[in-house]
Amino acid sequence: MREPELKEAARRPHWRHWAPLYVNLLLGVPAMVPLHAARLLLTDYRSCALDNSPFGLTDCGDVSVIEGAGWARMSLFVFGGLGLLLVFTVDVLFPAATGRRWRRWLAAALVIPLPYLFTVITFAIFD
């Protein structure tokens, strides 16, 4: 009876060691939306990124730039805010409530942008 308990205890830390990495990689998939919106606001829509004047009173480009910047701003703030709330819940509140280590979960949060970076690199190579 003592031997199966030892085998189970030896197997459990290995799975728990990799769980934060897998969970944060899964969080990286919906995080692609605000990351892409931030990239668009810093590159393509830079002239209209912070301009809130109505159409006709702005000199930041044609209609597609004005409308695109609005959608990029909205998706950055809405989806980015929800994403930050989700990351805070998963990486700070969940480990605190279950008694797990925060350091491992917060370190694993560094892999959240990896799916987006992999996608950008792939499109840059094959485009």
PDB file of C-alpha atoms in Angstrom:
ATOM      1  CA  MET A   1       0.000   0.000   0.000  1.00  0.00           C
ATOM      2  CA  ARG A   2       2.904   2.297   0.623  1.00  0.00           C
ATOM      3  CA  GLU A   3       4.546   1.638  -2.750  1.00  0.00           C
ATOM      4  CA  PRO A   4       1.667   2.916  -4.993  1.00  0.00           C
ATOM      5  CA  GLU A   5       1.539   6.116  -2.939  1.00  0.00           C
ATOM      6  CA  LEU A   6       5.219   6.716  -3.619  1.00  0.00           C
ATOM      7  CA  LYS A   7       4.799   6.108  -7.352  1.00  0.00           C
ATOM      8  CA  GLU A   8       1.838   8.482  -7.511  1.00  0.00           C
ATOM      9  CA  ALA A   9       3.705  11.165  -5.566  1.00  0.00           C
ATOM     10  CA  ALA A  10       6.727  10.804  -7.853  1.00  0.00           C
ATOM     11  CA  ARG A  11       4.599  11.130 -10.989  1.00  0.00           C
ATOM     12  CA  ARG A  12       2.452  14.079  -9.892  1.00  0.00           C
ATOM     13  CA  PRO A  13       5.126  16.839  -9.667  1.00  0.00           C
ATOM     14  CA  HIS A  14       6.242  16.199 -13.250  1.00  0.00           C
ATOM     15  CA  TRP A  15       2.759  16.944 -14.607  1.00  0.00           C
ATOM     16  CA  ARG A  16       2.278  19.925 -12.326  1.00  0.00           C
ATOM     17  CA  HIS A  17       5.609  21.313 -13.433  1.00  0.00           C
ATOM     18  CA  TRP A  18       4.479  21.608 -17.083  1.00  0.00           C
ATOM     19  CA  ALA A  19       0.822  22.604 -16.498  1.00  0.00           C
ATOM     20  CA  PRO A  20       1.458  26.385 -16.249  1.00  0.00           C
ATOM     21  CA  LEU A  21       3.335  26.309 -19.542  1.00  0.00           C
ATOM     22  CA  TYR A  22       0.513  24.540 -21.383  1.00  0.00           C
ATOM     23  CA  VAL A  23      -2.186  26.759 -19.880  1.00  0.00           C
ATOM     24  CA  ASN A  24      -0.342  29.954 -20.800  1.00  0.00           C
ATOM     25  CA  LEU A  25       0.302  28.695 -24.332  1.00  0.00           C
ATOM     26  CA  LEU A  26      -3.446  28.182 -24.661  1.00  0.00           C
ATOM     27  CA  LEU A  27      -3.991  31.729 -23.383  1.00  0.00           C
ATOM     28  CA  GLY A  28      -1.671  32.919 -26.143  1.00  0.00           C
ATOM     29  CA  VAL A  29      -4.125  31.933 -28.865  1.00  0.00           C
ATOM     30  CA  PRO A  30      -6.843  34.493 -27.961  1.00  0.00           C
ATOM     31  CA  ALA A  31      -4.094  36.973 -27.040  1.00  0.00           C
ATOM     32  CA  MET A  32      -3.229  37.140 -30.738  1.00  0.00           C
ATOM     33  CA  VAL A  33      -6.106  39.599 -31.339  1.00  0.00           C
ATOM     34  CA  PRO A  34      -4.899  42.432 -29.068  1.00  0.00           C
ATOM     35  CA  LEU A  35      -1.263  41.774 -29.997  1.00  0.00           C
ATOM     36  CA  HIS A  36      -2.105  42.147 -33.680  1.00  0.00           C
ATOM     37  CA  ALA A  37      -4.149  45.281 -32.978  1.00  0.00           C
ATOM     38  CA  ALA A  38      -1.213  46.789 -31.082  1.00  0.00           C
ATOM     39  CA  ARG A  39       1.097  45.984 -33.983  1.00  0.00           C
ATOM     40  CA  LEU A  40      -1.307  47.642 -36.438  1.00  0.00           C
ATOM     41  CA  LEU A  41      -1.582  50.744 -34.270  1.00  0.00           C
ATOM     42  CA  LEU A  42       2.201  51.014 -34.053  1.00  0.00           C
ATOM     43  CA  THR A  43       2.817  50.466 -37.772  1.00  0.00           C
ATOM     44  CA  ASP A  44       0.008  50.892 -40.332  1.00  0.00           C
ATOM     45  CA  TYR A  45      -2.350  53.162 -38.379  1.00  0.00           C
ATOM     46  CA  ARG A  46       0.306  55.143 -36.545  1.00  0.00           C
ATOM     47  CA  SER A  47      -0.905  58.522 -37.808  1.00  0.00           C
ATOM     48  CA  CYS A  48      -4.481  57.856 -36.591  1.00  0.00           C
ATOM     49  CA  ALA A  49      -3.716  55.770 -33.512  1.00  0.00           C
ATOM     50  CA  LEU A  50      -4.504  58.451 -30.930  1.00  0.00           C
ATOM     51  CA  ASP A  51      -6.548  60.851 -33.076  1.00  0.00           C
ATOM     52  CA  ASN A  52     -10.200  60.991 -31.932  1.00  0.00           C
ATOM     53  CA  SER A  53     -11.452  63.801 -34.157  1.00  0.00           C
ATOM     54  CA  PRO A  54     -14.436  63.015 -36.416  1.00  0.00           C
ATOM     55  CA  PHE A  55     -14.182  62.250 -40.115  1.00  0.00           C
ATOM     56  CA  GLY A  56     -13.381  65.307 -42.192  1.00  0.00           C
ATOM     57  CA  LEU A  57     -11.588  67.079 -39.360  1.00  0.00           C
ATOM     58  CA  THR A  58      -8.530  64.889 -39.399  1.00  0.00           C
ATOM     59  CA  ASP A  59      -5.539  64.736 -41.687  1.00  0.00           C
ATOM     60  CA  CYS A  60      -4.321  61.246 -40.888  1.00  0.00           C
ATOM     61  CA  GLY A  61      -5.097  59.587 -44.214  1.00  0.00           C
ATOM     62  CA  ASP A  62      -7.910  58.050 -46.180  1.00  0.00           C
ATOM     63  CA  VAL A  63     -11.090  56.447 -44.857  1.00  0.00           C
ATOM     64  CA  SER A  64      -9.619  52.961 -44.507  1.00  0.00           C
ATOM     65  CA  VAL A  65      -6.885  54.233 -42.179  1.00  0.00           C
ATOM     66  CA  ILE A  66      -9.379  56.148 -40.034  1.00  0.00           C
ATOM     67  CA  GLU A  67     -11.812  53.234 -39.733  1.00  0.00           C
ATOM     68  CA  GLY A  68      -9.067  50.662 -39.277  1.00  0.00           C
ATOM     69  CA  ALA A  69      -7.495  52.618 -36.459  1.00  0.00           C
ATOM     70  CA  GLY A  70     -10.852  52.757 -34.654  1.00  0.00           C
ATOM     71  CA  TRP A  71     -11.334  49.003 -34.890  1.00  0.00           C
ATOM     72  CA  ALA A  72      -7.754  48.367 -33.838  1.00  0.00           C
ATOM     73  CA  ARG A  73      -8.127  50.671 -30.823  1.00  0.00           C
ATOM     74  CA  MET A  74     -11.381  49.041 -29.789  1.00  0.00           C
ATOM     75  CA  SER A  75     -10.034  45.499 -30.101  1.00  0.00           C
ATOM     76  CA  LEU A  76      -6.852  46.448 -28.264  1.00  0.00           C
ATOM     77  CA  PHE A  77      -8.696  47.928 -25.297  1.00  0.00           C
ATOM     78  CA  VAL A  78     -11.609  45.471 -25.090  1.00  0.00           C
ATOM     79  CA  PHE A  79      -9.863  42.188 -25.906  1.00  0.00           C
ATOM     80  CA  GLY A  80      -6.612  43.299 -24.321  1.00  0.00           C
ATOM     81  CA  GLY A  81      -8.402  44.236 -21.100  1.00  0.00           C
ATOM     82  CA  LEU A  82     -10.292  40.960 -21.003  1.00  0.00           C
ATOM     83  CA  GLY A  83      -7.073  39.102 -21.768  1.00  0.00           C
ATOM     84  CA  LEU A  84      -5.214  40.825 -18.947  1.00  0.00           C
ATOM     85  CA  LEU A  85      -8.064  39.987 -16.590  1.00  0.00           C
ATOM     86  CA  LEU A  86      -7.907  36.348 -17.680  1.00  0.00           C
ATOM     87  CA  VAL A  87      -4.119  36.203 -17.283  1.00  0.00           C
ATOM     88  CA  PHE A  88      -4.371  37.784 -13.831  1.00  0.00           C
ATOM     89  CA  THR A  89      -7.022  35.264 -12.836  1.00  0.00           C
ATOM     90  CA  VAL A  90      -5.139  32.241 -14.149  1.00  0.00           C
ATOM     91  CA  ASP A  91      -1.597  33.211 -13.156  1.00  0.00           C
ATOM     92  CA  VAL A  92      -2.179  34.992  -9.833  1.00  0.00           C
ATOM     93  CA  LEU A  93      -5.577  34.209  -8.318  1.00  0.00           C
ATOM     94  CA  PHE A  94      -5.763  30.525  -9.263  1.00  0.00           C
ATOM     95  CA  PRO A  95      -2.356  29.578  -7.782  1.00  0.00           C
ATOM     96  CA  ALA A  96      -3.096  31.644  -4.674  1.00  0.00           C
ATOM     97  CA  ALA A  97      -6.430  29.908  -4.127  1.00  0.00           C
ATOM     98  CA  THR A  98      -5.080  26.393  -4.650  1.00  0.00           C
ATOM     99  CA  GLY A  99      -1.807  26.817  -2.771  1.00  0.00           C
ATOM    100  CA  ARG A 100       0.457  26.466  -5.788  1.00  0.00           C
ATOM    101  CA  ARG A 101       3.622  28.473  -6.394  1.00  0.00           C
ATOM    102  CA  TRP A 102       3.135  31.878  -8.018  1.00  0.00           C
ATOM    103  CA  ARG A 103       6.654  32.034  -9.394  1.00  0.00           C
ATOM    104  CA  ARG A 104       6.173  29.099 -11.756  1.00  0.00           C
ATOM    105  CA  TRP A 105       2.860  30.455 -13.078  1.00  0.00           C
ATOM    106  CA  LEU A 106       4.167  34.006 -13.543  1.00  0.00           C
ATOM    107  CA  ALA A 107       7.309  32.739 -15.276  1.00  0.00           C
ATOM    108  CA  ALA A 108       5.141  30.658 -17.603  1.00  0.00           C
ATOM    109  CA  ALA A 109       3.215  33.806 -18.545  1.00  0.00           C
ATOM    110  CA  LEU A 110       6.225  34.772 -20.654  1.00  0.00           C
ATOM    111  CA  VAL A 111       5.150  32.220 -23.288  1.00  0.00           C
ATOM    112  CA  ILE A 112       1.812  33.976 -23.969  1.00  0.00           C
ATOM    113  CA  PRO A 113       3.110  35.963 -26.999  1.00  0.00           C
ATOM    114  CA  LEU A 114       4.778  32.896 -28.563  1.00  0.00           C
ATOM    115  CA  PRO A 115       1.797  31.824 -30.748  1.00  0.00           C
ATOM    116  CA  TYR A 116       1.567  35.341 -32.186  1.00  0.00           C
ATOM    117  CA  LEU A 117       5.313  35.589 -32.762  1.00  0.00           C
ATOM    118  CA  PHE A 118       5.323  32.176 -34.431  1.00  0.00           C
ATOM    119  CA  THR A 119       2.474  33.282 -36.717  1.00  0.00           C
ATOM    120  CA  VAL A 120       4.191  36.563 -37.652  1.00  0.00           C
ATOM    121  CA  ILE A 121       7.460  34.797 -38.414  1.00  0.00           C
ATOM    122  CA  THR A 122       5.658  32.168 -40.477  1.00  0.00           C
ATOM    123  CA  PHE A 123       3.844  34.786 -42.563  1.00  0.00           C
ATOM    124  CA  ALA A 124       7.070  36.742 -42.999  1.00  0.00           C
ATOM    125  CA  ILE A 125       8.883  33.668 -44.315  1.00  0.00           C
ATOM    126  CA  PHE A 126       6.139  32.359 -46.604  1.00  0.00           C
ATOM    127  CA  ASP A 127       4.729  35.677 -47.837  1.00  0.00           C
TER     128      ASP A 127
END
